[in-house]
Amino acid sequence: MSAGSAAEAGPLPAASVRRVPRLRLGGGWAGFAVRRAGGLLMSMLLLVLVTFLIVPLLPGDPARAIAGTSSSPATLAAIRRRLGLDEPITTRFVHYLGDIVSGRLGTSFRFGTPVADIVATRLPYTVQLVIPAVLLSLVIAVPLGMAVGVLTRDGRRRRLGVGFGTVAGLLASAPVYVVATLLIVLFSISLGLLPAGGATTPSALVLPIAALCIGPAFAIARVVRQETASVLAQDYMRTARGHRLGSVRLHLRHALPNLVTSVLTLSGLVLTSLLGGTIILENVFTCPGLGTEVVQAIIYKDYPVIQGIILVVGMLALLVNLLVDVVLGIVDPRTLEGGRRGH
Amino acid sequence: MATDAAVRRWRRNPSLLSGAVILGLLLAVALVAPPLLRGAAETLTDGARLGPGAGHLLGTDAFGRDVLARALVATRLTLLMAAAATAASFVVGVAIGALVHLAPGWLRETCLRLVDSAVAFPSLVLALVIAAVLGPGTVSAIVAIAVAGAPGFARLTANLAATVADKDYVLTARLLGVPGLRILGRHVLPNISGPLLVLLSSSFTLSLLDISSLSFVGLGVQNPQYDWGRLLNEALPSIFAQPSVVLAPSIMLIVTGVGAMLLGDGVASLVDPRTRGTAPAPSGTADATGPADPARAPVALQAPGGAGAAADTEPDGLLTVAGLTVRAGARTLVDDVSFTIGAGRIVGLVGESGSGKSTIAMAVAGLLPEGLRVNASRLALGDLDLLGTPPPRRLATEIGIVYQDPIGTFNPALRLGTQLTEVARVHLRTPRRRAAQDMVRALADIHVTEPQRRLRQHPHELSGGMLQRASIASAMTTNPRLLIADEPTTALDVTVQAEVLRQFRRINREHGTAMLFISHDIGVVGELCDTVLVLHGGRVVDRTTGGDLRRGTVTHPYTRALLAATPAAVEAGGTLSAVRWTADAPSAQPSGAPSDDLSDKAADRPPAAEGSR
């Protein structure tokens, strides 16, 4: 389902993304919209269900888990009433769903303020890290991976190939929080160039964004390189060489369009995981975004805040997926077919 | 022998080797470090916050404990947690993914959709939900990461099982009444273990890094226990005072990540049929049947009886090929081949797969793959020296090329119009609209229906025969002096073949274009070509004419063998025979039956073994 969502290709590099006969364009977009809306609705429902289940799943008596073991029966009763724990679970779910649809996310146990307000003040800090990091990783990954792929084609420049493979592999597999920590040691402490925290000045964003995009950028660059190599070996690239084109036209006009699908498909996966990385990363830089807040909320058992933030982060992930699919549909109309790609 | 093969496989797979070594070392550290270093790691001493030095390689923390020792001791807990989480994800995920195929249709669809939806979220989101339910702690972190990882396994298993479930052997088992669970265990799971193994190794790293990240933000391992994430968490507040404290856990995390990535890459290339068993580039290894010896006078073996000398000398040579030799490493793919093509003439190259005919064609076109070395005393198209670096514009417009596989020849991502008119637009600066109009006319000439619409279509919307005619029309747009056709009819079915051949004849008649026509089909070559060179093992073994081939009046034993091996000759009453002949010893040595693989990428394939020397 989900019209060949970004995650369709599975964890294996999407080298096997191949074409199915295309329908007419108009039908393609309409069908795409229908299928995609269905998938989106399903994912959103799952998200709502999962966040709802946090409270009923709490081990033992949820009210006691929330209030603490040494709380009076009156407090427990009050909490039960507030959470509607006396009602049957289906009724509670319907209420929960209705609240979310009408934009009510509940009230924070700790602050007594609406969760929606907390999310609204925290969200911009997260978004101002995520969006530049997403764009930057693509802007770095595609040209870099392609350049290395072209330069090392057919086993040329073996040393560059091995060097890139090692460095990119290292950077792609280093976890965000380690990269962030080391960047702080290097640029804030040793060199004293950039601030290591806060989110007030633009310079404070440099290190978090860098830490956030280094891993995804090199993970994607590795795949771009690999795909470039396989595209360059295709017969149609020989045909293009037979047209005696300049290097720029040969690679940008003939090779690039064949890379886009698999690269974007993978990017969807990498970029959603980047969203998870942000949550952790904010804690390194004490950035007052959703990530620091959700961790505090979990430690202090502020369940409405946890639910609200997970809902919002989940929605962001769905949005990234949708965006990738739409871009894919534009650059490669064959993907509008939907259905499973890859397998 | 078997161990040799194993050793070679490991050596050929450096990432598998180095990944296994790194993870092996980590495993050793996890076993050895806790008993040996627990004292240094956990005893509180007065030497708090010491810098890196002799007693403490990376210094001590706020309680005077050795930082390096703590990082090493933490290896055990970190690896154990990751292993537990991965194992749980694997078992649960594979079970869901496999069992879902036994469920009734509606349940299966629902489950698959749920799994698909779950995979769309970052795994950390699900992990946070579990952490919220269970509260911060070691077990909670393991469960959280296990649950977060399970959908990935479930989906991969479900997808792979779905492809395997359609295979004949599964259907057979089902028809025989084998119970579903048994089919899963005996037939389905073993056949999808490769990709699962790859996911398992990458999932282990992800689990490790994710659990560490939970510990790092304070949701995982709690004091006094410590894993790498917890150590980083404790180091962070004092990072300005003592930056060296973060080094040890950071390095351990990075090393583990790299190790697991290398292992994953290695396993992937091990199970990937595309890379499995590929030999490294030939470099003087045993598989080269001795170095090609240029001194072994090819003249004596070539064109026996001088039959060729007369046949191939076209007086007004347009294309001149003299002494063409192509080598790949130590192998000689084309050995001292000479011929000329006169204006308006059609010369055919015929031979089995691997005889070097396509290599010759691509050498003339200047389109050989990288790494092949071309030598010739002369390689020229009229006044255009093909050995130097001829101007791209002249190459593109004076040599037209038609390739073997019309479907692979076209770029799947570009519209036909873009590709067919590219040479005219780029090299002749023909305006887009006029180039398109010219192309429409050319397509109509060659009997492509609805030419206007074709230009807007993508290659996969056309049939192979249609594409091949389009590619001929495209090659002719610049009115080239030479048309190279490399097995242009091989991928087409018989009726389409005839039509395409008719088009070549028409072009030759109407435009007087010289052609170099390559085919393994001696019948086709005989019908079309004026002069025919018969190739074997990269050498010209016979030169004859199309007329002689048609009449069957050829004298050379290899050419006769080729003729006898064509079905047409069999239909005429002979017996179909396999070709057994070598250039060196025509009497005895078999060179193997002709391969039925027609792709003929000479670079991939050694020339036929050259028999005893």
Tab-separated table of C-alpha atoms in Angstrom, chain B residues 227-482:
chain	number	residue	atom	x	y	z
B	227	ASP	CA	26.774	1.162	29.019
B	228	TRP	CA	28.423	3.372	26.411
B	229	GLY	CA	25.412	5.623	26.095
B	230	ARG	CA	25.262	6.118	29.872
B	231	LEU	CA	28.999	6.897	29.962
B	232	LEU	CA	28.517	9.570	27.309
B	233	ASN	CA	25.569	10.911	29.245
B	234	GLU	CA	27.684	11.187	32.399
B	235	ALA	CA	30.547	12.781	30.491
B	236	LEU	CA	28.456	15.437	28.818
B	237	PRO	CA	27.944	17.824	31.764
B	238	SER	CA	31.694	18.031	32.326
B	239	ILE	CA	32.566	18.159	28.647
B	240	PHE	CA	34.014	21.662	28.861
B	241	ALA	CA	36.087	20.906	31.931
B	242	GLN	CA	37.278	17.544	30.699
B	243	PRO	CA	36.589	16.872	27.013
B	244	SER	CA	38.728	13.725	26.936
B	245	VAL	CA	36.101	11.834	28.954
B	246	VAL	CA	33.775	11.581	25.955
B	247	LEU	CA	36.441	9.999	23.784
B	248	ALA	CA	36.416	6.421	25.025
B	249	PRO	CA	32.680	5.717	24.701
B	250	SER	CA	32.519	7.684	21.441
B	251	ILE	CA	35.297	5.643	19.921
B	252	MET	CA	33.737	2.386	21.074
B	253	LEU	CA	30.406	3.367	19.519
B	254	ILE	CA	31.990	4.414	16.247
B	255	VAL	CA	34.164	1.318	16.019
B	256	THR	CA	31.161	-0.898	16.621
B	257	GLY	CA	29.154	0.971	14.025
B	258	VAL	CA	31.911	0.610	11.454
B	259	GLY	CA	32.479	-3.037	12.282
B	260	ALA	CA	28.842	-3.916	11.908
B	261	MET	CA	28.576	-1.881	8.708
B	262	LEU	CA	31.557	-3.708	7.189
B	263	LEU	CA	30.126	-7.035	8.250
B	264	GLY	CA	26.769	-6.077	6.796
B	265	ASP	CA	28.351	-5.063	3.482
B	266	GLY	CA	30.322	-8.273	3.466
B	267	VAL	CA	27.321	-10.467	4.170
B	268	ALA	CA	25.336	-8.564	1.575
B	269	SER	CA	27.886	-9.209	-1.125
B	270	LEU	CA	28.138	-12.820	0.023
B	271	VAL	CA	24.443	-13.498	-0.434
B	272	ASP	CA	23.952	-11.244	-3.416
B	273	PRO	CA	23.911	-13.472	-6.482
B	274	ARG	CA	25.124	-10.572	-8.567
B	275	THR	CA	28.466	-10.394	-6.800
B	276	ARG	CA	28.798	-13.941	-5.521
B	277	GLY	CA	31.599	-15.784	-7.178
B	278	THR	CA	32.746	-12.961	-9.378
B	279	ALA	CA	36.427	-13.244	-10.000
B	280	PRO	CA	38.683	-10.309	-9.338
B	281	ALA	CA	40.164	-8.578	-12.344
B	282	PRO	CA	42.435	-11.015	-14.101
B	283	SER	CA	45.978	-10.142	-13.214
B	284	GLY	CA	48.316	-12.914	-14.138
B	285	THR	CA	46.316	-15.490	-12.208
B	286	ALA	CA	46.028	-19.100	-13.157
B	287	ASP	CA	42.923	-18.618	-15.240
B	288	ALA	CA	44.775	-16.886	-18.032
B	289	THR	CA	45.886	-19.581	-20.398
B	290	GLY	CA	49.375	-18.298	-20.692
B	291	PRO	CA	50.244	-14.828	-21.862
B	292	ALA	CA	49.262	-13.976	-25.344
B	293	ASP	CA	52.356	-14.159	-27.419
B	294	PRO	CA	52.606	-11.470	-30.043
B	295	ALA	CA	55.531	-13.229	-31.635
B	296	ARG	CA	53.407	-16.202	-32.554
B	297	ALA	CA	53.093	-15.132	-36.111
B	298	PRO	CA	49.323	-14.758	-36.543
B	299	VAL	CA	49.896	-14.347	-40.230
B	300	ALA	CA	50.430	-18.032	-40.666
B	301	LEU	CA	47.182	-18.936	-38.942
B	302	GLN	CA	45.092	-16.216	-40.324
B	303	ALA	CA	43.095	-16.567	-43.459
B	304	PRO	CA	44.698	-19.804	-44.559
B	305	GLY	CA	45.576	-20.107	-48.160
B	306	GLY	CA	45.414	-16.366	-48.669
B	307	ALA	CA	41.768	-16.735	-49.536
B	308	GLY	CA	41.076	-13.448	-47.859
B	309	ALA	CA	43.651	-11.224	-49.354
B	310	ALA	CA	41.666	-10.745	-52.492
B	311	ALA	CA	38.235	-10.727	-50.939
B	312	ASP	CA	38.781	-8.053	-48.352
B	313	THR	CA	40.728	-5.493	-50.224
B	314	GLU	CA	38.170	-2.954	-51.183
B	315	PRO	CA	39.860	-0.580	-53.596
B	316	ASP	CA	38.411	2.690	-52.326
B	317	GLY	CA	38.685	1.827	-48.643
B	318	LEU	CA	36.400	4.094	-46.608
B	319	LEU	CA	36.990	2.321	-43.316
B	320	THR	CA	40.482	0.973	-42.922
B	321	VAL	CA	41.319	-1.379	-40.098
B	322	ALA	CA	44.895	-2.612	-40.076
B	323	GLY	CA	46.501	-4.768	-37.424
B	324	LEU	CA	43.792	-4.170	-34.845
B	325	THR	CA	44.563	-5.802	-31.502
B	326	VAL	CA	42.523	-5.425	-28.338
B	327	ARG	CA	43.772	-6.667	-24.987
B	328	ALA	CA	42.205	-6.928	-21.560
B	329	GLY	CA	44.995	-7.427	-19.084
B	330	ALA	CA	46.898	-10.478	-20.256
B	331	ARG	CA	44.111	-11.693	-22.476
B	332	THR	CA	43.975	-10.886	-26.145
B	333	LEU	CA	40.401	-10.386	-27.266
B	334	VAL	CA	41.149	-9.346	-30.828
B	335	ASP	CA	44.365	-10.386	-32.454
B	336	ASP	CA	45.788	-8.574	-35.449
B	337	VAL	CA	42.618	-8.107	-37.462
B	338	SER	CA	42.713	-6.161	-40.733
B	339	PHE	CA	40.009	-5.316	-43.217
B	340	THR	CA	38.606	-2.435	-45.200
B	341	ILE	CA	35.115	-1.384	-46.126
B	342	GLY	CA	34.585	0.443	-49.368
B	343	ALA	CA	31.964	3.152	-49.817
B	344	GLY	CA	28.541	1.567	-50.148
B	345	ARG	CA	29.780	-1.872	-49.236
B	346	ILE	CA	28.524	-4.161	-46.462
B	347	VAL	CA	31.100	-6.162	-44.573
B	348	GLY	CA	29.958	-8.844	-42.183
B	349	LEU	CA	31.736	-10.149	-39.108
B	350	VAL	CA	30.547	-13.570	-38.077
B	351	GLY	CA	31.599	-15.948	-35.358
B	352	GLU	CA	30.584	-17.566	-32.122
B	353	SER	CA	30.076	-15.695	-28.875
B	354	GLY	CA	33.422	-14.530	-27.596
B	355	SER	CA	35.026	-14.556	-31.033
B	356	GLY	CA	35.725	-10.841	-30.710
B	357	LYS	CA	33.314	-9.529	-33.347
B	358	SER	CA	31.525	-7.070	-31.098
B	359	THR	CA	34.837	-5.981	-29.651
B	360	ILE	CA	36.017	-5.114	-33.147
B	361	ALA	CA	32.840	-3.164	-33.815
B	362	MET	CA	33.128	-1.208	-30.580
B	363	ALA	CA	36.835	-0.593	-31.175
B	364	VAL	CA	35.960	0.960	-34.528
B	365	ALA	CA	33.228	3.013	-32.846
B	366	GLY	CA	35.571	4.025	-30.041
B	367	LEU	CA	33.136	2.712	-27.435
B	368	LEU	CA	35.098	-0.077	-25.809
B	369	PRO	CA	34.732	-0.378	-22.056
B	370	GLU	CA	37.450	1.154	-19.934
B	371	GLY	CA	40.462	-1.004	-19.324
B	372	LEU	CA	40.728	-2.508	-22.800
B	373	ARG	CA	43.820	-1.543	-24.741
B	374	VAL	CA	43.541	-0.977	-28.445
B	375	ASN	CA	46.465	-1.156	-30.837
B	376	ALA	CA	46.395	-0.838	-34.583
B	377	SER	CA	48.731	0.269	-37.284
B	378	ARG	CA	45.828	2.082	-38.875
B	379	LEU	CA	42.223	2.704	-37.896
B	380	ALA	CA	40.604	5.374	-40.027
B	381	LEU	CA	37.300	6.368	-41.523
B	382	GLY	CA	38.236	8.243	-44.672
B	383	ASP	CA	40.275	11.199	-43.460
B	384	LEU	CA	39.154	10.706	-39.875
B	385	ASP	CA	41.841	9.030	-37.778
B	386	LEU	CA	39.989	6.923	-35.221
B	387	LEU	CA	43.122	6.151	-33.231
B	388	GLY	CA	43.702	9.706	-32.096
B	389	THR	CA	41.055	11.852	-30.461
B	390	PRO	CA	38.739	12.661	-33.334
B	391	PRO	CA	36.356	15.587	-32.879
B	392	PRO	CA	33.174	14.327	-31.145
B	393	ARG	CA	30.981	16.085	-33.682
B	394	ARG	CA	32.465	14.179	-36.579
B	395	LEU	CA	32.352	10.874	-34.737
B	396	ALA	CA	28.728	11.383	-33.783
B	397	THR	CA	27.586	12.365	-37.238
B	398	GLU	CA	29.760	10.147	-39.423
B	399	ILE	CA	29.334	6.861	-37.566
B	400	GLY	CA	25.836	5.570	-36.898
B	401	ILE	CA	25.459	2.673	-34.490
B	402	VAL	CA	22.671	0.150	-34.003
B	403	TYR	CA	23.049	-2.098	-30.994
B	404	GLN	CA	21.936	-5.588	-30.173
B	405	ASP	CA	19.318	-5.172	-27.477
B	406	PRO	CA	16.902	-2.432	-28.518
B	407	ILE	CA	15.287	-2.293	-25.093
B	408	GLY	CA	18.483	-1.877	-23.113
B	409	THR	CA	19.821	0.539	-25.676
B	410	PHE	CA	17.297	3.234	-24.858
B	411	ASN	CA	17.371	5.269	-21.691
B	412	PRO	CA	14.258	4.268	-19.739
B	413	ALA	CA	13.951	7.666	-18.067
B	414	LEU	CA	13.919	9.806	-21.216
B	415	ARG	CA	11.321	10.253	-23.902
B	416	LEU	CA	12.121	8.670	-27.241
B	417	GLY	CA	12.098	12.022	-29.012
B	418	THR	CA	14.811	13.353	-26.735
B	419	GLN	CA	17.042	10.395	-27.403
B	420	LEU	CA	16.402	9.959	-31.118
B	421	THR	CA	17.049	13.583	-32.001
B	422	GLU	CA	19.905	14.169	-29.598
B	423	VAL	CA	22.781	13.870	-32.050
B	424	ALA	CA	21.118	16.235	-34.500
B	425	ARG	CA	20.320	18.771	-31.805
B	426	VAL	CA	23.650	18.626	-29.995
B	427	HIS	CA	26.053	18.238	-32.866
B	428	LEU	CA	24.280	19.781	-35.839
B	429	ARG	CA	22.502	22.440	-33.775
B	430	THR	CA	19.220	21.524	-35.447
B	431	PRO	CA	16.388	23.356	-33.685
B	432	ARG	CA	14.323	21.047	-31.488
B	433	ARG	CA	11.165	21.388	-33.547
B	434	ARG	CA	12.872	20.703	-36.843
B	435	ALA	CA	14.794	17.767	-35.426
B	436	ALA	CA	11.487	16.325	-34.263
B	437	GLN	CA	9.910	16.852	-37.685
B	438	ASP	CA	12.856	15.149	-39.372
B	439	MET	CA	12.581	12.270	-36.957
B	440	VAL	CA	8.857	11.857	-37.583
B	441	ARG	CA	9.573	11.599	-41.284
B	442	ALA	CA	12.407	9.125	-40.744
B	443	LEU	CA	10.242	6.976	-38.492
B	444	ALA	CA	7.451	6.963	-41.039
B	445	ASP	CA	9.948	5.918	-43.720
B	446	ILE	CA	10.942	2.932	-41.660
B	447	HIS	CA	7.288	1.960	-41.042
B	448	VAL	CA	6.976	2.989	-37.415
B	449	THR	CA	3.298	3.633	-36.789
B	450	GLU	CA	2.106	6.890	-35.214
B	451	PRO	CA	5.572	8.446	-35.303
B	452	GLN	CA	4.460	11.696	-33.692
B	453	ARG	CA	3.125	9.953	-30.621
B	454	ARG	CA	6.189	7.715	-30.394
B	455	LEU	CA	8.446	10.685	-29.822
B	456	ARG	CA	6.512	11.572	-26.693
B	457	GLN	CA	6.573	8.018	-25.352
B	458	HIS	CA	9.060	6.306	-23.097
B	459	PRO	CA	10.956	3.271	-24.410
B	460	HIS	CA	9.038	0.720	-22.340
B	461	GLU	CA	5.866	1.655	-24.196
B	462	LEU	CA	7.187	0.308	-27.511
B	463	SER	CA	7.938	-3.192	-28.724
B	464	GLY	CA	11.480	-4.373	-29.346
B	465	GLY	CA	11.069	-4.404	-33.112
B	466	MET	CA	9.640	-0.898	-33.096
B	467	LEU	CA	12.517	0.336	-30.924
B	468	GLN	CA	15.091	-1.291	-33.163
B	469	ARG	CA	13.616	0.407	-36.235
B	470	ALA	CA	13.585	3.693	-34.329
B	471	SER	CA	17.192	3.202	-33.440
B	472	ILE	CA	18.058	2.553	-37.093
B	473	ALA	CA	16.197	5.691	-38.093
B	474	SER	CA	18.029	7.628	-35.409
B	475	ALA	CA	21.410	6.322	-36.518
B	476	MET	CA	20.620	7.483	-40.057
B	477	THR	CA	19.474	11.029	-39.210
B	478	THR	CA	22.908	12.524	-39.707
B	479	ASN	CA	23.447	10.563	-42.909
B	480	PRO	CA	26.568	8.829	-41.576
B	481	ARG	CA	29.304	7.494	-43.785
B	482	LEU	CA	29.481	4.247	-41.838
